[in-house]
Each structure stands twice: as structure tokens, then as C-alpha cells.
Coordinates of C-alpha atoms in Angstrom, one line a residue:
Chain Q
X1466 CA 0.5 -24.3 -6.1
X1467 CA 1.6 -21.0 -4.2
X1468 CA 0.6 -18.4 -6.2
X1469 CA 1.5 -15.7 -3.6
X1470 CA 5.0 -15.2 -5.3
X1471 CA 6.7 -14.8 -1.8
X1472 CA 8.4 -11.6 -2.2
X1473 CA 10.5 -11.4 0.9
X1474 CA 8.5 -8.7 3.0
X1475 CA 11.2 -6.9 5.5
X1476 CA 8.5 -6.2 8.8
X1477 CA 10.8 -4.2 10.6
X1478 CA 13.1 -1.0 9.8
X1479 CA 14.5 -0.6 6.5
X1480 CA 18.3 -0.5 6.2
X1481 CA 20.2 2.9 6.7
X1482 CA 20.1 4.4 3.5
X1483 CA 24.0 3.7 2.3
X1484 CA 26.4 2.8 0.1
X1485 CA 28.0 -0.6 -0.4
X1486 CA 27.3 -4.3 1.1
X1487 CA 26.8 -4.5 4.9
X1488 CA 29.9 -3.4 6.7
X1489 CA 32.6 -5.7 7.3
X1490 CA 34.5 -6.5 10.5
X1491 CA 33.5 -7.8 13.8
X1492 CA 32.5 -5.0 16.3
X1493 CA 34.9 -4.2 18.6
X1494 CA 33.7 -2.2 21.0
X1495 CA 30.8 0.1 21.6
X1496 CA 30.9 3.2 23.7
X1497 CA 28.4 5.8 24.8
X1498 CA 28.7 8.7 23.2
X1499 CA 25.7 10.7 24.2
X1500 CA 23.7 10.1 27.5
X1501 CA 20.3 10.8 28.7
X1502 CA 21.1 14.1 29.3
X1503 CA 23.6 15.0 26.2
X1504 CA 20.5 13.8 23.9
X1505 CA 18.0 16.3 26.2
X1506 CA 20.6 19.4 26.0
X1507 CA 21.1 19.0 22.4
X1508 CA 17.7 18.9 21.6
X1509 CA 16.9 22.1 23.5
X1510 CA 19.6 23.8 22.1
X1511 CA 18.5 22.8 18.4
X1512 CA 15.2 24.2 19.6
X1513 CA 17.2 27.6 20.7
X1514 CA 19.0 27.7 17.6
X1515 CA 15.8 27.0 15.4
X1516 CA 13.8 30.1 16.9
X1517 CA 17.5 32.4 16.9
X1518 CA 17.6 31.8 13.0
X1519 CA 13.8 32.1 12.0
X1520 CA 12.8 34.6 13.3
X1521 CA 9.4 34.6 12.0
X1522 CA 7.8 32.0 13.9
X1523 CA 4.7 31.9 12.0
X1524 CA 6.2 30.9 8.8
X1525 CA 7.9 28.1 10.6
X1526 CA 7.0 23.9 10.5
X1527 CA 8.7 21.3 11.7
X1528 CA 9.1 17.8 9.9
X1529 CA 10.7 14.7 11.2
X1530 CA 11.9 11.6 8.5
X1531 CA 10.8 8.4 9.9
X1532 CA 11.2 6.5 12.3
X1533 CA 13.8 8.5 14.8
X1534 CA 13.5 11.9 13.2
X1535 CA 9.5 12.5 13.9
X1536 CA 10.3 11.3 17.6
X1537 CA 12.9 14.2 17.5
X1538 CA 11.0 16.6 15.8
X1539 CA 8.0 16.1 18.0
X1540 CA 10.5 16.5 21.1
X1541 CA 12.3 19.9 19.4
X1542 CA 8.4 21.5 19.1
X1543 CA 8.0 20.2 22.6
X1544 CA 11.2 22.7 23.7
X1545 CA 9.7 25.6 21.3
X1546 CA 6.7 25.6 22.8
X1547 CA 8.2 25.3 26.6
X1548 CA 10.5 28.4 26.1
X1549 CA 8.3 30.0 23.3
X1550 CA 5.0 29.4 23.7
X1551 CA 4.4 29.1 20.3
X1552 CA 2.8 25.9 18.4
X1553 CA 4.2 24.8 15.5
X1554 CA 2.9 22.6 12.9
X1555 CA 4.6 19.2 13.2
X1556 CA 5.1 16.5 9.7
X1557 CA 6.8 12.9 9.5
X1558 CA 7.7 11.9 6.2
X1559 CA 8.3 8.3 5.4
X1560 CA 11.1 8.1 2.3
X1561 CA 11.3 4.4 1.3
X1562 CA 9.8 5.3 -1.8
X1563 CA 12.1 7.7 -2.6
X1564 CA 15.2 6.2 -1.8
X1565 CA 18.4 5.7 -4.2
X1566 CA 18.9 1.9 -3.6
X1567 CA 15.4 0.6 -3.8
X1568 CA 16.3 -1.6 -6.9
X1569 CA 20.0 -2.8 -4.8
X1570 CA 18.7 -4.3 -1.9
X1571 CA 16.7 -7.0 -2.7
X1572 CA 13.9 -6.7 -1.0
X1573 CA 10.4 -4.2 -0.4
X1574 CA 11.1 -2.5 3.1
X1575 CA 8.2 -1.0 4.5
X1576 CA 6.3 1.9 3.6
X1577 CA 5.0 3.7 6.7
X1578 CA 2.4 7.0 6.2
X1579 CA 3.9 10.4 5.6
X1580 CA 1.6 13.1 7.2
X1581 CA 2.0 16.7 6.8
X1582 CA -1.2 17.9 8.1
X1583 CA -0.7 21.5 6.7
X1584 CA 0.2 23.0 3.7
X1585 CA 3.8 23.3 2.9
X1586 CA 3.5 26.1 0.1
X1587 CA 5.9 29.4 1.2
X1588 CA 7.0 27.4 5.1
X1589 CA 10.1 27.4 6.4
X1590 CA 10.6 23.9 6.8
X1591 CA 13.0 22.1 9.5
X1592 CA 13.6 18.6 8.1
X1593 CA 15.1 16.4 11.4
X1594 CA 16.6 13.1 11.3
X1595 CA 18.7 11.0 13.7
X1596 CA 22.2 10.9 11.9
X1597 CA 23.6 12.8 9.1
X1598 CA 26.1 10.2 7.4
X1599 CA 25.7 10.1 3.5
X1600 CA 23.4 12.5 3.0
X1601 CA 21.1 10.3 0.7
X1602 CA 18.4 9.8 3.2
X1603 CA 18.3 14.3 3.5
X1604 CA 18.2 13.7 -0.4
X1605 CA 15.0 11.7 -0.1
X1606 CA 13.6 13.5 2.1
X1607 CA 13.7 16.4 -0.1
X1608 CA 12.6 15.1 -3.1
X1609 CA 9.7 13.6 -1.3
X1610 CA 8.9 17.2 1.1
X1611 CA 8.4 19.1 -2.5
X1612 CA 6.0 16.9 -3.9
X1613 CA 3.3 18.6 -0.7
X1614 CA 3.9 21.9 -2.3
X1615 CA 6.8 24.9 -2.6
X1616 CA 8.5 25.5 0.5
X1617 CA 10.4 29.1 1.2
X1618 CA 13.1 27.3 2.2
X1619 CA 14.3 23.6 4.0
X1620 CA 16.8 23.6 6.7
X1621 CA 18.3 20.4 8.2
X1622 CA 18.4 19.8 11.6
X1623 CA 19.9 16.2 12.8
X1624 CA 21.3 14.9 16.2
X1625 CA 24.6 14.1 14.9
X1626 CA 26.7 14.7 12.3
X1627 CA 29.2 11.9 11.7
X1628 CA 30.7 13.1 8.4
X1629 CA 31.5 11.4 5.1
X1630 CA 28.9 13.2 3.0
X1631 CA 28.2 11.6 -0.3
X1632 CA 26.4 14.6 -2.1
X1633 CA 26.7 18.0 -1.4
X1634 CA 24.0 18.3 1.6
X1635 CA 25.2 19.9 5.4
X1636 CA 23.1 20.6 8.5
X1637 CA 22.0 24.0 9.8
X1638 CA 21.8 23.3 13.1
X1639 CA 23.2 20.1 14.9
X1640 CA 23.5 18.2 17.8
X1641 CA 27.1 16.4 18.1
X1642 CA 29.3 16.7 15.4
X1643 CA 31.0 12.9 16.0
X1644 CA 34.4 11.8 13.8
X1645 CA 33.8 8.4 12.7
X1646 CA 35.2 5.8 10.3
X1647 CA 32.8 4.9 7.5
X1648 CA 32.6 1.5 8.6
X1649 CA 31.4 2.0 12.3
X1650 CA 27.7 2.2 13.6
X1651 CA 26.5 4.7 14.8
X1652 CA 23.5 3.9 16.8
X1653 CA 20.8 6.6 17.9
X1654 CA 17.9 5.5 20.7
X1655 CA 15.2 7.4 21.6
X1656 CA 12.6 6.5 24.4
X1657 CA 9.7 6.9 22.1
X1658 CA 11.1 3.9 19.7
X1659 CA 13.8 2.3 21.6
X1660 CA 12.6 2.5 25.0
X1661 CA 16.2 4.6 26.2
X1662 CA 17.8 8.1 24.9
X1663 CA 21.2 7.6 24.1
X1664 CA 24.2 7.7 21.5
X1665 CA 26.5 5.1 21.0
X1666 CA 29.0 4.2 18.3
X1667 CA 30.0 0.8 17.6
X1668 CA 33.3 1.0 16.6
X1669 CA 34.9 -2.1 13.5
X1670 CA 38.0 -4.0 13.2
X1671 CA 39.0 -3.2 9.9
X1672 CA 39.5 -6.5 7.6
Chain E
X687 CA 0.2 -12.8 -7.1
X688 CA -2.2 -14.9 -8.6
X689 CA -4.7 -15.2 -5.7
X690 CA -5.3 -14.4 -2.0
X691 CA -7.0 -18.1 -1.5
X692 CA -3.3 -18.9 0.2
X693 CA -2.2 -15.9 1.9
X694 CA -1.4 -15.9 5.8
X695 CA -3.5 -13.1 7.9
X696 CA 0.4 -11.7 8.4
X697 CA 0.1 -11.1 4.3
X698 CA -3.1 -9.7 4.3
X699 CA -2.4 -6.9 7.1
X700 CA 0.9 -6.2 5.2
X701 CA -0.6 -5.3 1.8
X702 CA -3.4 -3.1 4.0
X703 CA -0.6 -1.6 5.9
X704 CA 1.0 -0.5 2.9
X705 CA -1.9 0.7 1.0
X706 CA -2.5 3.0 4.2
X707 CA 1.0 4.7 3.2
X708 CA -0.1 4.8 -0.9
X709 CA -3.3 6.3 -0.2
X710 CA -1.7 9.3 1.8
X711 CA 0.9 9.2 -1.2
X712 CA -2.7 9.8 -3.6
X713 CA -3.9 12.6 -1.0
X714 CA -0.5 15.0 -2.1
X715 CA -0.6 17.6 -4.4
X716 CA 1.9 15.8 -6.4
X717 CA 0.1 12.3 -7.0
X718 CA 3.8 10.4 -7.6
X719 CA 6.2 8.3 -6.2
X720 CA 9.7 7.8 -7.9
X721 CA 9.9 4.0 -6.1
X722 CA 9.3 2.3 -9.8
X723 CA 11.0 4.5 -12.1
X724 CA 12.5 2.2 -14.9
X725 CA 10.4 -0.2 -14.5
X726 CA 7.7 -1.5 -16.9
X727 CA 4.3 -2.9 -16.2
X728 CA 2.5 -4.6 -19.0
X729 CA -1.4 -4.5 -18.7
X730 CA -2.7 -7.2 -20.6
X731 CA -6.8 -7.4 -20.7
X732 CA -8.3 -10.1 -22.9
X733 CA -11.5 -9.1 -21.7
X734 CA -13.3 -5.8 -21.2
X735 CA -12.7 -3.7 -17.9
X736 CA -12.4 -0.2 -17.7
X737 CA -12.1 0.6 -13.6
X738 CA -9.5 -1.9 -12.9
X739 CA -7.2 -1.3 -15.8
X740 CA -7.3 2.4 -15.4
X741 CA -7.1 1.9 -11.6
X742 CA -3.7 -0.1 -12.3
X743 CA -2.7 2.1 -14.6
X744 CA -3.1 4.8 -12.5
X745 CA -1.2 3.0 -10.1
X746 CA 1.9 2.1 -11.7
X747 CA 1.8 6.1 -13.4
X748 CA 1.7 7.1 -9.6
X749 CA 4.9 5.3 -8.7
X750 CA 6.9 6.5 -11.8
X751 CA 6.6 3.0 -13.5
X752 CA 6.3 2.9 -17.7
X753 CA 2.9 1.2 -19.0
X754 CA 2.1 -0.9 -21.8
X755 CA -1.6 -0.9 -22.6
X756 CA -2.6 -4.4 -24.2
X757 CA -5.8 -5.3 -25.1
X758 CA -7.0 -8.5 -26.7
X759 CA -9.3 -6.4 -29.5
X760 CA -7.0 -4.0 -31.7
X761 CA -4.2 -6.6 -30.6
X762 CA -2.5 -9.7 -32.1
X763 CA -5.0 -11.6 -30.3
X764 CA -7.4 -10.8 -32.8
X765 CA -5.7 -12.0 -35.6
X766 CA -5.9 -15.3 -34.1
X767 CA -2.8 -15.4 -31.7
X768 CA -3.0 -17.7 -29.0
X769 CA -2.1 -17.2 -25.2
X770 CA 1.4 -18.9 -25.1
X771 CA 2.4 -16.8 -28.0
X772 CA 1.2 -13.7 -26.2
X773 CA 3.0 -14.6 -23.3
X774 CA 6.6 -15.4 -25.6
X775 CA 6.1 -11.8 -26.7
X776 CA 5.6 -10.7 -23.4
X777 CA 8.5 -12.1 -21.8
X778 CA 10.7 -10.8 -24.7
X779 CA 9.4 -7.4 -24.3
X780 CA 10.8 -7.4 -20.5
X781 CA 8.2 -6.4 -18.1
X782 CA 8.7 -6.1 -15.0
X783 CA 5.3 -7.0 -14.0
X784 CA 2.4 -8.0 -16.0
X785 CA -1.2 -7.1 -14.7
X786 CA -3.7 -9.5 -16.7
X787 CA -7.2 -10.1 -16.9
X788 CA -8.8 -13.0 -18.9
X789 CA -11.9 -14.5 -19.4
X790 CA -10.6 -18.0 -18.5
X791 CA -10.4 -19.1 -14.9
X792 CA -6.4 -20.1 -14.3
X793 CA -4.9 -18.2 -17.5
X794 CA -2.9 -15.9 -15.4
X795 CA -1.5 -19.0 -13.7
X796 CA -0.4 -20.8 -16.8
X797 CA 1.1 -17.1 -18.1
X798 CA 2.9 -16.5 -14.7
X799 CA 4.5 -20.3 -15.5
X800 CA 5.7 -18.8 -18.8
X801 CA 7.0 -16.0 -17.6
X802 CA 9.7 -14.5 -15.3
X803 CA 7.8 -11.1 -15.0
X804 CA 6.0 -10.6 -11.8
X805 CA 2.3 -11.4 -12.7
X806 CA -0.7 -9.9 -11.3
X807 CA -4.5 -11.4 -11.4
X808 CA -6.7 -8.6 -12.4
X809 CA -9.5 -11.1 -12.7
X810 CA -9.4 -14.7 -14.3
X811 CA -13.1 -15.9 -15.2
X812 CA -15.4 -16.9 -12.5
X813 CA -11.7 -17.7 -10.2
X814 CA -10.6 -14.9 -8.4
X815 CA -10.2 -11.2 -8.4
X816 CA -7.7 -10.6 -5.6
X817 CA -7.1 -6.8 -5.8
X818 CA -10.8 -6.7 -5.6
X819 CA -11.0 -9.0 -2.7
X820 CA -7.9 -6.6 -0.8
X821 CA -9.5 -3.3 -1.7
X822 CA -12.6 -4.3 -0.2
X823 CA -11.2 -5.2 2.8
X824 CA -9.0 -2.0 3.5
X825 CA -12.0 0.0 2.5
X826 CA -14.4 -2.1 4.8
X827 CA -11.7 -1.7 7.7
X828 CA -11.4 2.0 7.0
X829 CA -15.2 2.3 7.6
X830 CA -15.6 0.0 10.1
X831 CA -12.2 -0.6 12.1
X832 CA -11.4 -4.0 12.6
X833 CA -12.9 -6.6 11.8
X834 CA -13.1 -8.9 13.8
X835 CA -16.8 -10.2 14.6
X836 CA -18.1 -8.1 11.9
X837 CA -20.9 -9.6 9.5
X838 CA -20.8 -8.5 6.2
X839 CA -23.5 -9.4 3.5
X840 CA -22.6 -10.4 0.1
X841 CA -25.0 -10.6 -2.0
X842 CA -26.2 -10.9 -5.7
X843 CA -24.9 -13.6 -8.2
X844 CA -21.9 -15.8 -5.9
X845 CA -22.0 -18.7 -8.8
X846 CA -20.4 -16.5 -11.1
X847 CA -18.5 -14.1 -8.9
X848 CA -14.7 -13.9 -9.1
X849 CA -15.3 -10.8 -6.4
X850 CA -17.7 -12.8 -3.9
X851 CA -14.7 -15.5 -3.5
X852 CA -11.8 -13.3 -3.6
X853 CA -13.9 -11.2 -0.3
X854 CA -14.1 -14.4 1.6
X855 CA -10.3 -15.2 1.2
X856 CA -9.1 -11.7 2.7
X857 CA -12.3 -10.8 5.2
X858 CA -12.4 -14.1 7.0
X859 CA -9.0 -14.2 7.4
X860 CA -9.3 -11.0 8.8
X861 CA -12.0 -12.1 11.4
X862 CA -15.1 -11.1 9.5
X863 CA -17.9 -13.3 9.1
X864 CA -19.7 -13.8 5.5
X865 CA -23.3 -14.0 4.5
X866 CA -24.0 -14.7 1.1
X867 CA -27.7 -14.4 0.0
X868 CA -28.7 -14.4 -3.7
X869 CA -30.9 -16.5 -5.9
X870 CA -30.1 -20.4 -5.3
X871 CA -29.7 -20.8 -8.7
X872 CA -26.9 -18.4 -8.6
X873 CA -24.9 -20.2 -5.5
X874 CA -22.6 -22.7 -5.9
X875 CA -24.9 -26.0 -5.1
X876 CA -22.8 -27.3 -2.1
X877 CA -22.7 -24.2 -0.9
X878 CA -26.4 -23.9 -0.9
X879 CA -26.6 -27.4 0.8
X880 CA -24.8 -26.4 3.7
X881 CA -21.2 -27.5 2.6
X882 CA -19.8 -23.7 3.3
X883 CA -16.1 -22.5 3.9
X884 CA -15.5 -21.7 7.1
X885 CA -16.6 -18.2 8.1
X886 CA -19.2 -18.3 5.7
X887 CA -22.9 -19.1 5.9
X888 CA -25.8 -18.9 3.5
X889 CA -29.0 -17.0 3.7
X890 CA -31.5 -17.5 1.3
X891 CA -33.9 -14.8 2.6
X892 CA -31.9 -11.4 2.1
X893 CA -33.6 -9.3 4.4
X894 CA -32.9 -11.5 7.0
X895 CA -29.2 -11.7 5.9
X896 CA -29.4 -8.0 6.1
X897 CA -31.0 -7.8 9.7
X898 CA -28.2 -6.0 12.1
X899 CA -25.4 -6.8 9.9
X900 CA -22.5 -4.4 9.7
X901 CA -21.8 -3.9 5.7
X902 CA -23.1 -5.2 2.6
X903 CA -21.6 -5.9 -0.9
X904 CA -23.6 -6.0 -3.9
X905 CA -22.7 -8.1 -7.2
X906 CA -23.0 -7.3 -10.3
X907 CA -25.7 -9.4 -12.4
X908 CA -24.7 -10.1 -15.7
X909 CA -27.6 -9.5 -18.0
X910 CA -27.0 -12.4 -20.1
X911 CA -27.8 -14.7 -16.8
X912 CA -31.8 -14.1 -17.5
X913 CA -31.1 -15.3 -21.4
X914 CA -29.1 -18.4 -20.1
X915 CA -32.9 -18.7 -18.0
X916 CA -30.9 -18.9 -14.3
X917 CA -33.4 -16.2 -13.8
X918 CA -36.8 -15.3 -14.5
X919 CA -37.0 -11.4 -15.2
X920 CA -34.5 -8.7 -14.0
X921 CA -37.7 -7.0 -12.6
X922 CA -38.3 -10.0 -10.4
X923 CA -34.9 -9.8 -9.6
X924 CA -34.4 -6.5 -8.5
X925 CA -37.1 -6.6 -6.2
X926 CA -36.4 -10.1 -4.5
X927 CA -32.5 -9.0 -4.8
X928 CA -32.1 -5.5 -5.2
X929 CA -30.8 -3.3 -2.3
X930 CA -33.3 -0.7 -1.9
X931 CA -33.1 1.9 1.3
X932 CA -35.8 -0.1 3.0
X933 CA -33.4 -3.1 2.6
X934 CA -30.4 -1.5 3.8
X935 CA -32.1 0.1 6.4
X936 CA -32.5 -3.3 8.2
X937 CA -28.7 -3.3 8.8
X938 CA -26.6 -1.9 12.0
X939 CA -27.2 2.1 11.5
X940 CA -24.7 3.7 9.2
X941 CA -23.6 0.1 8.0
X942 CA -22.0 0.7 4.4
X943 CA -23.0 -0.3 1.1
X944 CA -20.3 -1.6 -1.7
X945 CA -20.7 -2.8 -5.0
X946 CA -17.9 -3.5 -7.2
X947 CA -18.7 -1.9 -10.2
X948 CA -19.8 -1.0 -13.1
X949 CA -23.6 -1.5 -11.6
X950 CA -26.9 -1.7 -13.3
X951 CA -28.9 0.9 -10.9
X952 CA -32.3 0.1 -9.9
X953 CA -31.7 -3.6 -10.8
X954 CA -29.0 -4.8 -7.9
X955 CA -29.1 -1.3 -6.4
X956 CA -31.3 1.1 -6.3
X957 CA -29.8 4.6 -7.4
X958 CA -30.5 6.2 -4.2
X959 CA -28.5 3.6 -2.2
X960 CA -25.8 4.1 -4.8
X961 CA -25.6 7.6 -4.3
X962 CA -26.5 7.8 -0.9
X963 CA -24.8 8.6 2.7
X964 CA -24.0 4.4 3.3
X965 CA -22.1 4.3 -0.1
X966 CA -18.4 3.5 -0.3
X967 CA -19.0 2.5 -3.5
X968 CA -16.8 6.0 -4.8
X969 CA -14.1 5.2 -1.8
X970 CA -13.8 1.5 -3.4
X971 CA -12.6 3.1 -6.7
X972 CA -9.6 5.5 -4.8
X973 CA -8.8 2.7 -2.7
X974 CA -8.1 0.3 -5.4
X975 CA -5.3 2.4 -7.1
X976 CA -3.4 2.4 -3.4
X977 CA -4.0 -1.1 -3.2
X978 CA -2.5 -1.9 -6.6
X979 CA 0.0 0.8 -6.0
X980 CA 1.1 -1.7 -2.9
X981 CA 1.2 -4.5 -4.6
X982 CA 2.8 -3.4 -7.8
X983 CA 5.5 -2.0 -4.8
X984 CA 6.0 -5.2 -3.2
X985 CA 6.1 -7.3 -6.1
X986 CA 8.6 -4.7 -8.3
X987 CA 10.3 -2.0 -6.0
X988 CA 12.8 -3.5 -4.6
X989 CA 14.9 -5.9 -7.0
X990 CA 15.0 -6.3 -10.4
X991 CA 12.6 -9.3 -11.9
X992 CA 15.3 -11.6 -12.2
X993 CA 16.1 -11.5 -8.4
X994 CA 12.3 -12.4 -7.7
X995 CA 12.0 -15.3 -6.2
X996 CA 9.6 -16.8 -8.7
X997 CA 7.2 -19.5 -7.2
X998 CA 7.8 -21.0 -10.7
X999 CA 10.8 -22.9 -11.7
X1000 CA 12.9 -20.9 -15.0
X1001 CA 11.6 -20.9 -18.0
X1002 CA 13.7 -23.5 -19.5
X1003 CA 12.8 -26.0 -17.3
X1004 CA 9.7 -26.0 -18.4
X1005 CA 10.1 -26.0 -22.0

């Protein structure tokens, strides 16, 4: 007898956090949104932005949400240290076990390691993820950040914003805000994880 | 998940994987984890145990799930109920995974036909102990790195050890090699002869089981194994069998020391080996909750029961 009661293990990235059954429609087209050097000029002007708001370096730490937003956030305290000098403490956080649709998609994605090598407690925290669509993942993210401790305050700093917000979250400093239809893709690559740097949006025939 | 005797390497390293996540989740300030909220986990021990049913318990608390403590004394069970009946009430009671330990090799196997929950073996008999087996080997890889070409020691009382055969099925798997060494009236007989799974060999001399190896794990001996005269004196015992810091001095240097607990210092280990700078023995205990905290996420976090894909067949179709 098999006793390991084969719960389907998904080895591989975990479904964007959203609402609904997979999209429908065939893809139509996909074009290019950002290139190479789009995704390199937004991130150092997220980096510009970051340092113009805070001005207090020191009570600044930067955390990215796995697995596109630590690439990011590791390449946004690459471009504060460049212009500033300035080192600041770097997080990932991993959110599968905080997420709102655990018990709807049927299977375990997952879990990677969170590390936030430094104390959260009275940081200014920059959360960064790849694409701000629903706003459940930013949720997650949250709810997992404040179990490390009591943050002064969590600002949100994403590549691209592509709109149709289902709870009451917005980002403090973004990329490319992109119009999209709720049922398109929109597809974020970065050399650390994807081997290129680039935007595109894969655009659905409606059904 | 009834036993690791089955389980692909591809299994192994993804219940390690995700115990590496759990046990950062145990290093927070906040010890918790909303990923089972709503969910119920029965613990059901028929027999005594205090680490592993606080270790689970601990485990589902630190993922948000609801527990249900029971316990064969103080229970139904006492007044005579039998194991089916336990298993009806169970089942109407709606866990969503029931952790069991029972003194009868294969009772979690004929509850986890009964049942549609999720069941876990927290130790059946002299048959397996599989979150034991998984714990030992994320803590021996944590210490050691991989494992391939490792040789870890076992040691003590492998006739009666759930833990001795639940560490074979996840180290070899995992590349390590196996000596057990213990009194021959305490190894399985084909074993002894030669007739050894693969992976594993037999050494009946311990200190030369323990010459270069890379970690050693110490059983527990059941007192009553004297009474039933498989031994002649626990003093004879502990110094044939005991690991003493002479002993584990003949391994690589810095090998570690494990025992599974609860031990009987200065019989199977000496105190000062227990407490000393080789010992994972406290590392075993934290590692267990994340290991059960991965499992008890694998098996129950992401669909409900029903949606489960139950190695068993419903239950009325078994009648």
C-alpha cells in the first residue's frame, strides 16, 4: 500500500496571488512593455525616490516578497548605495503561508525561507514586489512583516502598477503605472530569476 | 503519511526544504503562521509520549490550526472502546488531520482506511516513526551538509526501534550510509546474519562502528528488555553499549551525537555526552516541531480534506 498520501506537491512558483479560476481566452499577443533599460531607469529612480522621502537613512530597511521582489530589492540597495553610499539592511519574505487562497487552490505551493536578518522594531520598512495587481499579495506581506516586530511605518515600492486593486492598498513609489484588462498577464523577468530584464504584457481575447 | 519506507528522494528533500522555511517561521518573534487557520488537527495517543505530542501540538498551534488532545487514559478508550469506534467518532468530529500514536504496529494504517482525515504516524509499535526518521535527517544535514557518503551510527536496541527503521528509510535515501551496532539479541536475526537493507551494515563491535564515522544516534533501551532476559544487567549494558566521551571520541572530530529521547543518562549515554559540545540532542527537539509543521502544511494547507486525494478508496466502499 502507498501510505505516502500523495498530496500534489507544486515544485515550482506558486500561482499569482488572485481572484477567480485561471484566466480565460487564448493569448493574443504579447508586447514589450519595458526593456532592459526601462526596468534599469525605473529601478534607480525608485532608489531616488526612496532616499528623497526618508530622509533618515538610518532608520531605513529594505524588504523584497519572494521570488521577483527580493531580486528587486537587492538591485534598489544596489542604486542606494551607488549614489548614497549608504548600506541598508536588506529582508525577503516568503508569503505562501499567509496568503488568502491557501484553502482554494488545491494544492501546497512551496514555502521558501523568509530572512530578515535585523530587527524590524521602529524601521522604516520598503516592502518591493514585481506587480501591484490585487493588492492581496501587499496584504500578505504585511500581515507576515509584523509578526518580526513593530515597524514605524511600511511603504510599498513595486515595478508596476497595473491597477484593479481589490483592497484598499496603493504604492508609494512606482515604476510604470501600466492600464490593463483584468484578464491579461502581465509578465515581469529579471536576470537574477529569469535569466533577461524585461516587461511584457500578454494581452487575452475575451470569451 | 503513514511511513517514509515508500517515499522517492524528490519527497524526502521536499519535506526538508520546507521544514528549512518553518524553522525560520519558529526563529520570529511572533512564533505563528495563519496557513491552517480553521483547520482541526486531532492528536490521538494510545500510548504515552510527551515530546512528540507536544512537538505536534506545538506545531499545528504555530500554523493557526485548532487542536484536539486525545488520549487513550482519561478517554473512551478506557471504558473499553475499541479502535474502529474511536475512529467513527473521529471521522464524525471532522478533522482535518489526525496525528496518532499506538502501541500496535499498522493501527494508523487501518485508522487512515476508516477515515477521510489526513492521518499522520506519530509512531505505531515497533513499525515506524516517520517524523522521527525526517527530523533526524534535516537535523543530521544541518550539522553535517549533505549527506551523501556520510556514515552515521545507530546504535542501541534496533529489534525494537520504530526510530532505527524510520532513519534508514529517509538517510539512505539521502546518500548516507547506516551502521547499526547493538546487542545481537536486540537486532533483527537476518539482519544480524548478513541479510541487510541496502545501505545498511551491521557491526557488532561498537567501537569499531564508531571509528571515523561522521554522527551517531543512540536508542532508547526499554527497561523492561532486561525483565524479558534479552539482556543481562543494564550495568553490563551501559558499558558494552553506552556512548561514553571515550566512545564518541573515536568518531570524525566534532561528529554529532543524537538520541531520540526521553534517555536514561549514564545507561545508553553518558550525561556528559548528553550535555556536551557533540549533542544535537536539544536541536532534535526544535527541529521536530518545523518538521511536523511541514508536514501538517503539506498534508492540510492547501485544500480542504475532502479534496485530498486519499490513497484509500471512500469510506463507503469499504463498509
Amino acid at each position: 500500500m502507498r501510505t505516502w498520501l500523495t498530496v500534489p506537491i507544486l515544485l515550482g512558483a506558486p500561482p499569482p496571488l488572485t481572484t477567480g479560476p485561471a484566466r480565460p481566452g487564448r493569448e493574443r499577443q504579447t508586447t514589450t512593455l519595458l526593456s532592459r533599460d526601462d526596468v534599469r531607469r525605473a529601478i534607480t529612480r525608485i532608489a531616488h525616490e526612496i532616499v528623497e522621502r526618508e530622509r533618515d537613512l538610518s532608520l531605513l530597511a529594505i524588504v523584497g516578497i519572494r521570488a521577483r521582489g527580493d531580486a528587486l530589492a537587492s538591485r534598489i540597495r544596489e542604486a542606494i548605495r551607488a549614489n548614497e553610499g549608504v548600506d541598508l539592511p536588506l529582508g525577503a519574505i516568503d508569503i505562501t503561508l499567509y496568503r488568502d487562497d491557501l484553502t482554494r487552490i488545491g494544492y501546497a505551493p512551496v514555502v521558501r525561507e523568509s530572512e530578515i536578518p535585523f530587527s524590524v522594531d521602529d524601521r522604516v520598512v520598503v516592502l518591493v514586489d514585481d506587480v501591484l495587481f490585487t493588492g492581496r499579495t501587499v496584504r500578505a506581506a504585511m500581515d507576515a512583516l509584523v509578526d518580526y516586530g513593530r515597524p514605524r511605518a511600511i511603504r510599498l515600492a513595486v515595478l508596476v502598477d497595473r491597477g484593479h486593486r481589490e483592497l484598499p492598498i496603493r504604492a508609494d513609489f512606482v515604476g510604470k503605472n501600466i492600464p490593463t484588462s483584468p484578464e491579461d498577464d502581465v509578465r515581469v523577468h529579471l536576470t537574477e530569476v529569469d535569466g533577461r530584464d524585461d516587461v511584457e504584457v500578454a494581452v487575452r481575447e475575451r470569451v | 503519511m503513514l511511513d517514509t519506507d515508500d517515499w522517492s528522494l524528490e519527497e524526502i528533500e521536499t519535506v526538508l526544504d520546507q521544514t528549512r522555511a518553518m524553522v525560520e517561521i519558529l526563529s520570529r518573534p511572533i512564533r505563528r503562521a495563519p496557513a491552517l487557520r480553521g483547520r482541526t488537527v486531532i492528536l490521538f495517543f494510545a500510548e504515552v509520549s510527551t515530546r512528540t505530542r507536544v512537538s505536534f501540538e506545538l506545531a499545528a498551534k504555530a500554523l493557526s490550526a485548532d487542536v484536539v488532545n486525545i488520549t487513550a487514559t482519561g478517554s473512551s478508550v478506557e471504558k473499553g472502546e475499541s479502535l474502529l469506534d474511536t475512529v467513527r467518532t473521529l471521522q464524525a468530529l471532522g478533522g482535518d488531520v489526525v496525528v496518532m500514536r499506538h502501541s500496535s504496529s499498522g493501527a494508523p494504517y487501518f485508522v487512515a482506511q476508516r477515515t477521510e482525515s489526513a492521518v499522520i504516524n506519530a509512531g505505531d509499535g515497533w513499525h515506524a516513526h516517520p517524523t522521527q526518521g525526517l527530523l533526524d535527517a534535516y537535523t543530521l544535514r544541518d550539522a553535517l551538509g549533505e549527506l551523501g557518503g556520510k556514515r552515521v551510527v545507530i546504535v542501541g536496541d534496533i529489534l525494537h526501534s520504530r526510530v532505527a527503521r524510520s532513519d534508514i528509510n529517509t538517510l539512505v535515501p539521502l546518500g548516507a550510509r547506516v551502521t547499526l551496532s547493538g546487542p545481537p539479541t536486540l537486532v533483527p536475526a537476518a539482519w544480524r546474519c548478513g541479510q541487510l537493507p541496502a545501505g545498511v551494515t551491521y557491526e557488532p563491535l561498537l567501537d569499531r562502528a564508531l571509528d571515523g564515522a561522521d554522527a551517531v544516534i543512540a536508542l532508547r533501551l526499554q527497561r523492561e528488555r532486561q525483565e524479558s532476559g534479552l539482556l543481562p544487567s543494564l550495568r553490563e549494558y551501559s558499558r558494552v553499549w553506552g556512548l561514553s566521551l571515550d566512545r564518541v571520541g573515536r568518531m570524525r572530530p566534532g561528529a554529532p551525537v543524537m538520541h531520540p529521547g526521553p534517555m536514561n543518562e549514564g545507561i545508553e549515554i553518558d550525561a556528559a555526552v548528553a550535555h556536551g559540545s557533540r549533542s544535537l540532542i536539544e536541536t532534535q527537539v526544535t527541529n521536530g516541531v518545523a518538521v511536523r509543521m511541514a508536514l501538517l502544511y503539506l498534508l492540510a494547507g492547501a485544500s480542504t480534506p475532502s479534496g485530498v486525494p486519499a490513497a484509500a478508496a471512500p469510506l463507503e466502499e469499504r463498509g
